[in-house]
């Protein structure tokens, strides 16, 4: 299994590749309610961003706070 780390709107998410259907599964460690997947890496990234946007928009309409960001995306250069 291969995992890539990404960040969108300051929320970290992981895209995991598995040799199964669907091939790419997305996980937001700070928002476990978001579940999405895709057949390609690019589609998985797009689905992740869309799912997060919709989730945050729903919370805003319900006057609920955004989930706390507990994970950070860190890039180190040598």
PDB file of N, CA, C and O in Angstrom:
ATOM      1  N   UNK A   1       0.845  -1.171   0.000  1.00  0.00           N
ATOM      2  CA  UNK A   1       0.000   0.000   0.000  1.00  0.00           C
ATOM      3  C   UNK A   1       0.891   1.235   0.000  1.00  0.00           C
ATOM      4  O   UNK A   1       1.875   1.308   0.711  1.00  0.00           O
ATOM      5  N   UNK A   2       0.523   2.217  -0.799  1.00  0.00           N
ATOM      6  CA  UNK A   2       1.248   3.475  -0.912  1.00  0.00           C
ATOM      7  C   UNK A   2       0.359   4.592  -0.372  1.00  0.00           C
ATOM      8  O   UNK A   2      -0.826   4.644  -0.680  1.00  0.00           O
ATOM      9  N   UNK A   3       0.920   5.482   0.444  1.00  0.00           N
ATOM     10  CA  UNK A   3       0.159   6.587   1.022  1.00  0.00           C
ATOM     11  C   UNK A   3       0.846   7.904   0.702  1.00  0.00           C
ATOM     12  O   UNK A   3       2.060   8.028   0.851  1.00  0.00           O
ATOM     13  N   UNK A   4       0.058   8.884   0.249  1.00  0.00           N
ATOM     14  CA  UNK A   4       0.574  10.228   0.020  1.00  0.00           C
ATOM     15  C   UNK A   4      -0.142  11.187   0.961  1.00  0.00           C
ATOM     16  O   UNK A   4      -1.307  10.985   1.297  1.00  0.00           O
ATOM     17  N   UNK A   5       0.558  12.212   1.394  1.00  0.00           N
ATOM     18  CA  UNK A   5       0.010  13.208   2.315  1.00  0.00           C
ATOM     19  C   UNK A   5      -0.238  14.509   1.573  1.00  0.00           C
ATOM     20  O   UNK A   5       0.575  14.922   0.738  1.00  0.00           O
ATOM     21  N   UNK A   6      -1.351  15.168   1.902  1.00  0.00           N
ATOM     22  CA  UNK A   6      -1.732  16.403   1.242  1.00  0.00           C
ATOM     23  C   UNK A   6      -2.376  17.335   2.258  1.00  0.00           C
ATOM     24  O   UNK A   6      -2.734  16.923   3.363  1.00  0.00           O
ATOM     25  N   UNK A   7      -2.560  18.589   1.857  1.00  0.00           N
ATOM     26  CA  UNK A   7      -3.234  19.561   2.702  1.00  0.00           C
ATOM     27  C   UNK A   7      -4.124  20.420   1.824  1.00  0.00           C
ATOM     28  O   UNK A   7      -3.738  20.813   0.719  1.00  0.00           O
ATOM     29  N   UNK A   8      -5.330  20.711   2.331  1.00  0.00           N
ATOM     30  CA  UNK A   8      -6.264  21.588   1.645  1.00  0.00           C
ATOM     31  C   UNK A   8      -7.028  22.360   2.704  1.00  0.00           C
ATOM     32  O   UNK A   8      -7.526  21.756   3.662  1.00  0.00           O
ATOM     33  N   UNK A   9      -7.066  23.673   2.568  1.00  0.00           N
ATOM     34  CA  UNK A   9      -7.716  24.560   3.547  1.00  0.00           C
ATOM     35  C   UNK A   9      -7.182  24.300   4.956  1.00  0.00           C
ATOM     36  O   UNK A   9      -7.918  24.305   5.921  1.00  0.00           O
ATOM     37  N   UNK A  10      -5.906  24.020   5.042  1.00  0.00           N
ATOM     38  CA  UNK A  10      -5.192  23.752   6.296  1.00  0.00           C
ATOM     39  C   UNK A  10      -5.612  22.460   6.991  1.00  0.00           C
ATOM     40  O   UNK A  10      -5.324  22.257   8.165  1.00  0.00           O
ATOM     41  N   UNK A  11      -6.309  21.572   6.297  1.00  0.00           N
ATOM     42  CA  UNK A  11      -6.621  20.243   6.831  1.00  0.00           C
ATOM     43  C   UNK A  11      -5.761  19.222   6.097  1.00  0.00           C
ATOM     44  O   UNK A  11      -5.681  19.222   4.867  1.00  0.00           O
ATOM     45  N   UNK A  12      -5.125  18.365   6.847  1.00  0.00           N
ATOM     46  CA  UNK A  12      -4.286  17.309   6.283  1.00  0.00           C
ATOM     47  C   UNK A  12      -5.175  16.141   5.882  1.00  0.00           C
ATOM     48  O   UNK A  12      -6.127  15.806   6.587  1.00  0.00           O
ATOM     49  N   UNK A  13      -4.861  15.542   4.740  1.00  0.00           N
ATOM     50  CA  UNK A  13      -5.542  14.305   4.360  1.00  0.00           C
ATOM     51  C   UNK A  13      -4.556  13.367   3.693  1.00  0.00           C
ATOM     52  O   UNK A  13      -3.506  13.769   3.206  1.00  0.00           O
ATOM     53  N   UNK A  14      -4.883  12.096   3.732  1.00  0.00           N
ATOM     54  CA  UNK A  14      -4.044  11.050   3.153  1.00  0.00           C
ATOM     55  C   UNK A  14      -4.801  10.368   2.033  1.00  0.00           C
ATOM     56  O   UNK A  14      -6.010  10.147   2.133  1.00  0.00           O
ATOM     57  N   UNK A  15      -4.080  10.060   0.969  1.00  0.00           N
ATOM     58  CA  UNK A  15      -4.637   9.253  -0.106  1.00  0.00           C
ATOM     59  C   UNK A  15      -3.851   7.951  -0.121  1.00  0.00           C
ATOM     60  O   UNK A  15      -2.634   7.957  -0.258  1.00  0.00           O
ATOM     61  N   UNK A  16      -4.569   6.856   0.063  1.00  0.00           N
ATOM     62  CA  UNK A  16      -3.939   5.537   0.104  1.00  0.00           C
ATOM     63  C   UNK A  16      -4.262   4.769  -1.172  1.00  0.00           C
ATOM     64  O   UNK A  16      -5.418   4.701  -1.580  1.00  0.00           O
ATOM     65  N   UNK A  17      -3.220   4.205  -1.781  1.00  0.00           N
ATOM     66  CA  UNK A  17      -3.410   3.357  -2.953  1.00  0.00           C
ATOM     67  C   UNK A  17      -3.438   1.907  -2.507  1.00  0.00           C
ATOM     68  O   UNK A  17      -2.613   1.472  -1.705  1.00  0.00           O
ATOM     69  N   UNK A  18      -4.393   1.177  -3.025  1.00  0.00           N
ATOM     70  CA  UNK A  18      -4.483  -0.257  -2.754  1.00  0.00           C
ATOM     71  C   UNK A  18      -4.852  -0.958  -4.057  1.00  0.00           C
ATOM     72  O   UNK A  18      -5.531  -0.394  -4.902  1.00  0.00           O
ATOM     73  N   UNK A  19      -4.399  -2.155  -4.223  1.00  0.00           N
ATOM     74  CA  UNK A  19      -4.706  -2.926  -5.430  1.00  0.00           C
ATOM     75  C   UNK A  19      -6.081  -3.564  -5.286  1.00  0.00           C
ATOM     76  O   UNK A  19      -6.226  -4.771  -5.222  1.00  0.00           O
ATOM     77  N   UNK A  20      -7.090  -2.727  -5.205  1.00  0.00           N
ATOM     78  CA  UNK A  20      -8.475  -3.179  -5.059  1.00  0.00           C
ATOM     79  C   UNK A  20      -9.369  -2.084  -5.622  1.00  0.00           C
ATOM     80  O   UNK A  20      -8.893  -1.054  -6.089  1.00  0.00           O
ATOM     81  N   UNK A  21     -10.641  -2.302  -5.586  1.00  0.00           N
ATOM     82  CA  UNK A  21     -11.580  -1.312  -6.079  1.00  0.00           C
ATOM     83  C   UNK A  21     -12.333  -0.694  -4.921  1.00  0.00           C
ATOM     84  O   UNK A  21     -12.946  -1.433  -4.153  1.00  0.00           O
ATOM     85  N   UNK A  22     -12.325   0.600  -4.663  1.00  0.00           N
ATOM     86  CA  UNK A  22     -11.619   1.629  -5.424  1.00  0.00           C
ATOM     87  C   UNK A  22     -10.131   1.636  -5.093  1.00  0.00           C
ATOM     88  O   UNK A  22      -9.743   1.257  -3.993  1.00  0.00           O
ATOM     89  N   UNK A  23      -9.347   2.066  -6.052  1.00  0.00           N
ATOM     90  CA  UNK A  23      -7.891   2.015  -5.884  1.00  0.00           C
ATOM     91  C   UNK A  23      -7.371   3.073  -4.917  1.00  0.00           C
ATOM     92  O   UNK A  23      -6.409   2.830  -4.197  1.00  0.00           O
ATOM     93  N   UNK A  24      -7.995   4.248  -4.881  1.00  0.00           N
ATOM     94  CA  UNK A  24      -7.517   5.352  -4.040  1.00  0.00           C
ATOM     95  C   UNK A  24      -8.583   5.711  -3.009  1.00  0.00           C
ATOM     96  O   UNK A  24      -9.715   6.044  -3.370  1.00  0.00           O
ATOM     97  N   UNK A  25      -8.215   5.661  -1.750  1.00  0.00           N
ATOM     98  CA  UNK A  25      -9.124   5.962  -0.649  1.00  0.00           C
ATOM     99  C   UNK A  25      -8.575   7.168   0.106  1.00  0.00           C
ATOM    100  O   UNK A  25      -7.381   7.235   0.396  1.00  0.00           O
ATOM    101  N   UNK A  26      -9.446   8.116   0.433  1.00  0.00           N
ATOM    102  CA  UNK A  26      -9.052   9.354   1.094  1.00  0.00           C
ATOM    103  C   UNK A  26      -9.455   9.313   2.562  1.00  0.00           C
ATOM    104  O   UNK A  26     -10.560   8.879   2.896  1.00  0.00           O
ATOM    105  N   UNK A  27      -8.558   9.805   3.418  1.00  0.00           N
ATOM    106  CA  UNK A  27      -8.816   9.864   4.858  1.00  0.00           C
ATOM    107  C   UNK A  27      -8.398  11.221   5.397  1.00  0.00           C
ATOM    108  O   UNK A  27      -7.282  11.680   5.152  1.00  0.00           O
ATOM    109  N   UNK A  28      -9.312  11.883   6.126  1.00  0.00           N
ATOM    110  CA  UNK A  28      -9.014  13.118   6.847  1.00  0.00           C
ATOM    111  C   UNK A  28      -8.908  12.753   8.325  1.00  0.00           C
ATOM    112  O   UNK A  28      -9.928  12.477   8.955  1.00  0.00           O
ATOM    113  N   UNK A  29      -7.718  12.744   8.912  1.00  0.00           N
ATOM    114  CA  UNK A  29      -7.600  12.332  10.311  1.00  0.00           C
ATOM    115  C   UNK A  29      -8.333  13.255  11.290  1.00  0.00           C
ATOM    116  O   UNK A  29      -8.789  12.789  12.334  1.00  0.00           O
ATOM    117  N   UNK A  30      -8.506  14.526  10.937  1.00  0.00           N
ATOM    118  CA  UNK A  30      -9.212  15.454  11.825  1.00  0.00           C
ATOM    119  C   UNK A  30     -10.726  15.450  11.609  1.00  0.00           C
ATOM    120  O   UNK A  30     -11.467  16.012  12.409  1.00  0.00           O
ATOM    121  N   UNK A  31     -11.172  14.834  10.515  1.00  0.00           N
ATOM    122  CA  UNK A  31     -12.605  14.801  10.199  1.00  0.00           C
ATOM    123  C   UNK A  31     -12.963  13.401   9.695  1.00  0.00           C
ATOM    124  O   UNK A  31     -13.105  13.169   8.489  1.00  0.00           O
ATOM    125  N   UNK A  32     -13.109  12.443  10.586  1.00  0.00           N
ATOM    126  CA  UNK A  32     -13.368  11.058  10.149  1.00  0.00           C
ATOM    127  C   UNK A  32     -14.711  10.880   9.446  1.00  0.00           C
ATOM    128  O   UNK A  32     -14.921   9.849   8.792  1.00  0.00           O
ATOM    129  N   UNK A  33     -15.596  11.874   9.522  1.00  0.00           N
ATOM    130  CA  UNK A  33     -16.884  11.776   8.843  1.00  0.00           C
ATOM    131  C   UNK A  33     -16.755  11.861   7.324  1.00  0.00           C
ATOM    132  O   UNK A  33     -17.643  11.432   6.598  1.00  0.00           O
ATOM    133  N   UNK A  34     -15.656  12.426   6.844  1.00  0.00           N
ATOM    134  CA  UNK A  34     -15.459  12.554   5.400  1.00  0.00           C
ATOM    135  C   UNK A  34     -14.895  11.244   4.861  1.00  0.00           C
ATOM    136  O   UNK A  34     -13.829  10.798   5.271  1.00  0.00           O
ATOM    137  N   UNK A  35     -15.637  10.677   3.933  1.00  0.00           N
ATOM    138  CA  UNK A  35     -15.222   9.428   3.291  1.00  0.00           C
ATOM    139  C   UNK A  35     -15.369   9.615   1.785  1.00  0.00           C
ATOM    140  O   UNK A  35     -16.447   9.965   1.305  1.00  0.00           O
ATOM    141  N   UNK A  36     -14.291   9.408   1.045  1.00  0.00           N
ATOM    142  CA  UNK A  36     -14.362   9.488  -0.405  1.00  0.00           C
ATOM    143  C   UNK A  36     -13.279   8.601  -1.007  1.00  0.00           C
ATOM    144  O   UNK A  36     -12.363   8.158  -0.314  1.00  0.00           O
ATOM    145  N   UNK A  37     -13.395   8.350  -2.300  1.00  0.00           N
ATOM    146  CA  UNK A  37     -12.437   7.489  -2.994  1.00  0.00           C
ATOM    147  C   UNK A  37     -12.523   7.788  -4.482  1.00  0.00           C
ATOM    148  O   UNK A  37     -13.367   8.562  -4.931  1.00  0.00           O
ATOM    149  N   UNK A  38     -11.640   7.147  -5.259  1.00  0.00           N
ATOM    150  CA  UNK A  38     -11.640   7.331  -6.711  1.00  0.00           C
ATOM    151  C   UNK A  38     -10.791   6.250  -7.367  1.00  0.00           C
ATOM    152  O   UNK A  38     -10.078   5.504  -6.693  1.00  0.00           O
ATOM    153  N   UNK A  39     -10.856   6.222  -8.692  1.00  0.00           N
ATOM    154  CA  UNK A  39     -10.070   5.261  -9.456  1.00  0.00           C
ATOM    155  C   UNK A  39      -8.686   5.779  -9.823  1.00  0.00           C
ATOM    156  O   UNK A  39      -7.816   5.001 -10.205  1.00  0.00           O
ATOM    157  N   UNK A  40      -8.477   7.114  -9.738  1.00  0.00           N
ATOM    158  CA  UNK A  40      -7.180   7.699 -10.058  1.00  0.00           C
ATOM    159  C   UNK A  40      -6.751   8.638  -8.932  1.00  0.00           C
ATOM    160  O   UNK A  40      -7.594   9.135  -8.180  1.00  0.00           O
ATOM    161  N   UNK A  41      -5.454   8.904  -8.862  1.00  0.00           N
ATOM    162  CA  UNK A  41      -4.932   9.808  -7.838  1.00  0.00           C
ATOM    163  C   UNK A  41      -5.491  11.217  -8.010  1.00  0.00           C
ATOM    164  O   UNK A  41      -5.912  11.857  -7.054  1.00  0.00           O
ATOM    165  N   UNK A  42      -5.532  11.704  -9.238  1.00  0.00           N
ATOM    166  CA  UNK A  42      -6.049  13.040  -9.489  1.00  0.00           C
ATOM    167  C   UNK A  42      -7.512  13.180  -9.098  1.00  0.00           C
ATOM    168  O   UNK A  42      -7.915  14.177  -8.493  1.00  0.00           O
ATOM    169  N   UNK A  43      -8.302  12.180  -9.416  1.00  0.00           N
ATOM    170  CA  UNK A  43      -9.721  12.203  -9.056  1.00  0.00           C
ATOM    171  C   UNK A  43      -9.890  12.116  -7.544  1.00  0.00           C
ATOM    172  O   UNK A  43     -10.774  12.764  -6.973  1.00  0.00           O
ATOM    173  N   UNK A  44      -9.042  11.335  -6.877  1.00  0.00           N
ATOM    174  CA  UNK A  44      -9.114  11.222  -5.418  1.00  0.00           C
ATOM    175  C   UNK A  44      -8.809  12.570  -4.777  1.00  0.00           C
ATOM    176  O   UNK A  44      -9.478  12.975  -3.823  1.00  0.00           O
ATOM    177  N   UNK A  45      -7.813  13.289  -5.290  1.00  0.00           N
ATOM    178  CA  UNK A  45      -7.481  14.615  -4.766  1.00  0.00           C
ATOM    179  C   UNK A  45      -8.657  15.563  -4.961  1.00  0.00           C
ATOM    180  O   UNK A  45      -9.050  16.291  -4.046  1.00  0.00           O
ATOM    181  N   UNK A  46      -9.230  15.566  -6.147  1.00  0.00           N
ATOM    182  CA  UNK A  46     -10.379  16.423  -6.422  1.00  0.00           C
ATOM    183  C   UNK A  46     -11.571  16.086  -5.541  1.00  0.00           C
ATOM    184  O   UNK A  46     -12.243  16.978  -5.022  1.00  0.00           O
ATOM    185  N   UNK A  47     -11.843  14.805  -5.368  1.00  0.00           N
ATOM    186  CA  UNK A  47     -12.954  14.377  -4.508  1.00  0.00           C
ATOM    187  C   UNK A  47     -12.723  14.793  -3.062  1.00  0.00           C
ATOM    188  O   UNK A  47     -13.655  15.176  -2.359  1.00  0.00           O
ATOM    189  N   UNK A  48     -11.470  14.713  -2.616  1.00  0.00           N
ATOM    190  CA  UNK A  48     -11.142  15.111  -1.235  1.00  0.00           C
ATOM    191  C   UNK A  48     -11.437  16.586  -1.018  1.00  0.00           C
ATOM    192  O   UNK A  48     -12.061  16.971  -0.028  1.00  0.00           O
ATOM    193  N   UNK A  49     -11.010  17.418  -1.945  1.00  0.00           N
ATOM    194  CA  UNK A  49     -11.240  18.864  -1.820  1.00  0.00           C
ATOM    195  C   UNK A  49     -12.727  19.179  -1.856  1.00  0.00           C
ATOM    196  O   UNK A  49     -13.227  19.982  -1.055  1.00  0.00           O
ATOM    197  N   UNK A  50     -13.453  18.547  -2.761  1.00  0.00           N
ATOM    198  CA  UNK A  50     -14.896  18.778  -2.858  1.00  0.00           C
ATOM    199  C   UNK A  50     -15.619  18.308  -1.595  1.00  0.00           C
ATOM    200  O   UNK A  50     -16.499  19.005  -1.072  1.00  0.00           O
ATOM    201  N   UNK A  51     -15.244  17.143  -1.093  1.00  0.00           N
ATOM    202  CA  UNK A  51     -15.882  16.611   0.117  1.00  0.00           C
ATOM    203  C   UNK A  51     -15.633  17.526   1.312  1.00  0.00           C
ATOM    204  O   UNK A  51     -16.539  17.786   2.106  1.00  0.00           O
ATOM    205  N   UNK A  52     -14.411  18.040   1.435  1.00  0.00           N
ATOM    206  CA  UNK A  52     -14.114  18.958   2.540  1.00  0.00           C
ATOM    207  C   UNK A  52     -14.910  20.248   2.400  1.00  0.00           C
ATOM    208  O   UNK A  52     -15.503  20.732   3.369  1.00  0.00           O
ATOM    209  N   UNK A  53     -14.956  20.809   1.191  1.00  0.00           N
ATOM    210  CA  UNK A  53     -15.738  22.028   0.970  1.00  0.00           C
ATOM    211  C   UNK A  53     -17.200  21.829   1.362  1.00  0.00           C
ATOM    212  O   UNK A  53     -17.789  22.661   2.053  1.00  0.00           O
ATOM    213  N   UNK A  54     -17.793  20.727   0.933  1.00  0.00           N
ATOM    214  CA  UNK A  54     -19.193  20.461   1.241  1.00  0.00           C
ATOM    215  C   UNK A  54     -19.419  20.259   2.730  1.00  0.00           C
ATOM    216  O   UNK A  54     -20.417  20.732   3.291  1.00  0.00           O
ATOM    217  N   UNK A  55     -18.496  19.569   3.372  1.00  0.00           N
ATOM    218  CA  UNK A  55     -18.625  19.331   4.813  1.00  0.00           C
ATOM    219  C   UNK A  55     -18.565  20.647   5.589  1.00  0.00           C
ATOM    220  O   UNK A  55     -19.414  20.910   6.456  1.00  0.00           O
ATOM    221  N   UNK A  56     -17.587  21.477   5.268  1.00  0.00           N
ATOM    222  CA  UNK A  56     -17.447  22.763   5.967  1.00  0.00           C
ATOM    223  C   UNK A  56     -18.622  23.687   5.676  1.00  0.00           C
ATOM    224  O   UNK A  56     -19.094  24.407   6.563  1.00  0.00           O
ATOM    225  N   UNK A  57     -19.124  23.655   4.447  1.00  0.00           N
ATOM    226  CA  UNK A  57     -20.292  24.463   4.099  1.00  0.00           C
ATOM    227  C   UNK A  57     -21.521  24.013   4.898  1.00  0.00           C
ATOM    228  O   UNK A  57     -22.291  24.834   5.381  1.00  0.00           O
ATOM    229  N   UNK A  58     -21.687  22.708   5.059  1.00  0.00           N
ATOM    230  CA  UNK A  58     -22.808  22.180   5.846  1.00  0.00           C
ATOM    231  C   UNK A  58     -22.715  22.617   7.304  1.00  0.00           C
ATOM    232  O   UNK A  58     -23.715  23.019   7.903  1.00  0.00           O
ATOM    233  N   UNK A  59     -21.520  22.550   7.870  1.00  0.00           N
ATOM    234  CA  UNK A  59     -21.337  22.981   9.254  1.00  0.00           C
ATOM    235  C   UNK A  59     -21.668  24.460   9.414  1.00  0.00           C
ATOM    236  O   UNK A  59     -22.314  24.864  10.389  1.00  0.00           O
ATOM    237  N   UNK A  60     -21.240  25.261   8.442  1.00  0.00           N
ATOM    238  CA  UNK A  60     -21.504  26.703   8.495  1.00  0.00           C
ATOM    239  C   UNK A  60     -23.010  26.967   8.449  1.00  0.00           C
ATOM    240  O   UNK A  60     -23.529  27.789   9.208  1.00  0.00           O
ATOM    241  N   UNK A  61     -23.736  26.263   7.573  1.00  0.00           N
ATOM    242  CA  UNK A  61     -25.180  26.462   7.460  1.00  0.00           C
ATOM    243  C   UNK A  61     -25.914  26.042   8.729  1.00  0.00           C
ATOM    244  O   UNK A  61     -26.969  26.576   9.043  1.00  0.00           O
ATOM    245  N   UNK A  62     -25.352  25.085   9.457  1.00  0.00           N
ATOM    246  CA  UNK A  62     -25.949  24.628  10.711  1.00  0.00           C
ATOM    247  C   UNK A  62     -25.441  25.415  11.918  1.00  0.00           C
ATOM    248  O   UNK A  62     -25.757  25.082  13.057  1.00  0.00           O
ATOM    249  N   UNK A  63     -24.620  26.442  11.647  1.00  0.00           N
ATOM    250  CA  UNK A  63     -24.013  27.260  12.712  1.00  0.00           C
ATOM    251  C   UNK A  63     -23.190  26.418  13.689  1.00  0.00           C
ATOM    252  O   UNK A  63     -23.198  26.662  14.893  1.00  0.00           O
ATOM    253  N   UNK A  64     -22.485  25.435  13.144  1.00  0.00           N
ATOM    254  CA  UNK A  64     -21.596  24.592  13.945  1.00  0.00           C
ATOM    255  C   UNK A  64     -20.152  24.980  13.662  1.00  0.00           C
ATOM    256  O   UNK A  64     -19.829  25.421  12.550  1.00  0.00           O
ATOM    257  N   UNK A  65     -19.267  24.828  14.633  1.00  0.00           N
ATOM    258  CA  UNK A  65     -17.868  25.209  14.421  1.00  0.00           C
ATOM    259  C   UNK A  65     -17.148  24.233  13.492  1.00  0.00           C
ATOM    260  O   UNK A  65     -17.510  23.057  13.400  1.00  0.00           O
ATOM    261  N   UNK A  66     -16.124  24.752  12.839  1.00  0.00           N
ATOM    262  CA  UNK A  66     -15.265  23.877  12.030  1.00  0.00           C
ATOM    263  C   UNK A  66     -14.475  22.971  12.952  1.00  0.00           C
ATOM    264  O   UNK A  66     -14.113  23.371  14.070  1.00  0.00           O
ATOM    265  N   UNK A  67     -14.176  21.756  12.506  1.00  0.00           N
ATOM    266  CA  UNK A  67     -13.352  20.861  13.326  1.00  0.00           C
ATOM    267  C   UNK A  67     -11.974  21.477  13.576  1.00  0.00           C
ATOM    268  O   UNK A  67     -11.420  22.167  12.712  1.00  0.00           O
ATOM    269  N   UNK A  68     -11.458  21.223  14.742  1.00  0.00           N
ATOM    270  CA  UNK A  68     -10.127  21.724  15.096  1.00  0.00           C
ATOM    271  C   UNK A  68      -9.071  21.017  14.248  1.00  0.00           C
ATOM    272  O   UNK A  68      -9.138  19.819  14.025  1.00  0.00           O
ATOM    273  N   UNK A  69      -8.114  21.773  13.812  1.00  0.00           N
ATOM    274  CA  UNK A  69      -7.008  21.210  13.023  1.00  0.00           C
ATOM    275  C   UNK A  69      -5.943  20.721  13.999  1.00  0.00           C
ATOM    276  O   UNK A  69      -5.259  21.521  14.614  1.00  0.00           O
ATOM    277  N   UNK A  70      -5.826  19.420  14.130  1.00  0.00           N
ATOM    278  CA  UNK A  70      -4.845  18.841  15.055  1.00  0.00           C
ATOM    279  C   UNK A  70      -3.598  18.343  14.338  1.00  0.00           C
ATOM    280  O   UNK A  70      -2.561  18.183  14.941  1.00  0.00           O
ATOM    281  N   UNK A  71      -3.710  18.081  13.055  1.00  0.00           N
ATOM    282  CA  UNK A  71      -2.577  17.588  12.276  1.00  0.00           C
ATOM    283  C   UNK A  71      -2.046  18.716  11.403  1.00  0.00           C
ATOM    284  O   UNK A  71      -2.796  19.555  10.934  1.00  0.00           O
ATOM    285  N   UNK A  72      -0.748  18.717  11.198  1.00  0.00           N
ATOM    286  CA  UNK A  72      -0.109  19.729  10.359  1.00  0.00           C
ATOM    287  C   UNK A  72       0.668  19.039   9.247  1.00  0.00           C
ATOM    288  O   UNK A  72       1.237  17.977   9.435  1.00  0.00           O
ATOM    289  N   UNK A  73       0.680  19.708   8.105  1.00  0.00           N
ATOM    290  CA  UNK A  73       1.445  19.224   6.962  1.00  0.00           C
ATOM    291  C   UNK A  73       2.787  19.937   6.992  1.00  0.00           C
ATOM    292  O   UNK A  73       2.848  21.166   6.959  1.00  0.00           O
ATOM    293  N   UNK A  74       3.868  19.187   7.082  1.00  0.00           N
ATOM    294  CA  UNK A  74       5.206  19.752   7.191  1.00  0.00           C
ATOM    295  C   UNK A  74       6.043  19.265   6.015  1.00  0.00           C
ATOM    296  O   UNK A  74       6.088  18.072   5.720  1.00  0.00           O
ATOM    297  N   UNK A  75       6.686  20.207   5.344  1.00  0.00           N
ATOM    298  CA  UNK A  75       7.595  19.875   4.255  1.00  0.00           C
ATOM    299  C   UNK A  75       8.989  20.296   4.692  1.00  0.00           C
ATOM    300  O   UNK A  75       9.207  21.435   5.081  1.00  0.00           O
ATOM    301  N   UNK A  76       9.910  19.352   4.657  1.00  0.00           N
ATOM    302  CA  UNK A  76      11.288  19.644   5.040  1.00  0.00           C
ATOM    303  C   UNK A  76      12.180  19.541   3.804  1.00  0.00           C
ATOM    304  O   UNK A  76      12.032  18.638   2.991  1.00  0.00           O
ATOM    305  N   UNK A  77      13.106  20.473   3.699  1.00  0.00           N
ATOM    306  CA  UNK A  77      14.071  20.454   2.597  1.00  0.00           C
ATOM    307  C   UNK A  77      15.456  20.194   3.159  1.00  0.00           C
ATOM    308  O   UNK A  77      15.813  20.705   4.219  1.00  0.00           O
ATOM    309  N   UNK A  78      16.203  19.412   2.448  1.00  0.00           N
ATOM    310  CA  UNK A  78      17.564  19.083   2.900  1.00  0.00           C
ATOM    311  C   UNK A  78      18.554  20.105   2.410  1.00  0.00           C
ATOM    312  O   UNK A  78      18.391  20.786   1.482  1.00  0.00           O
TER     313      UNK A  78
END
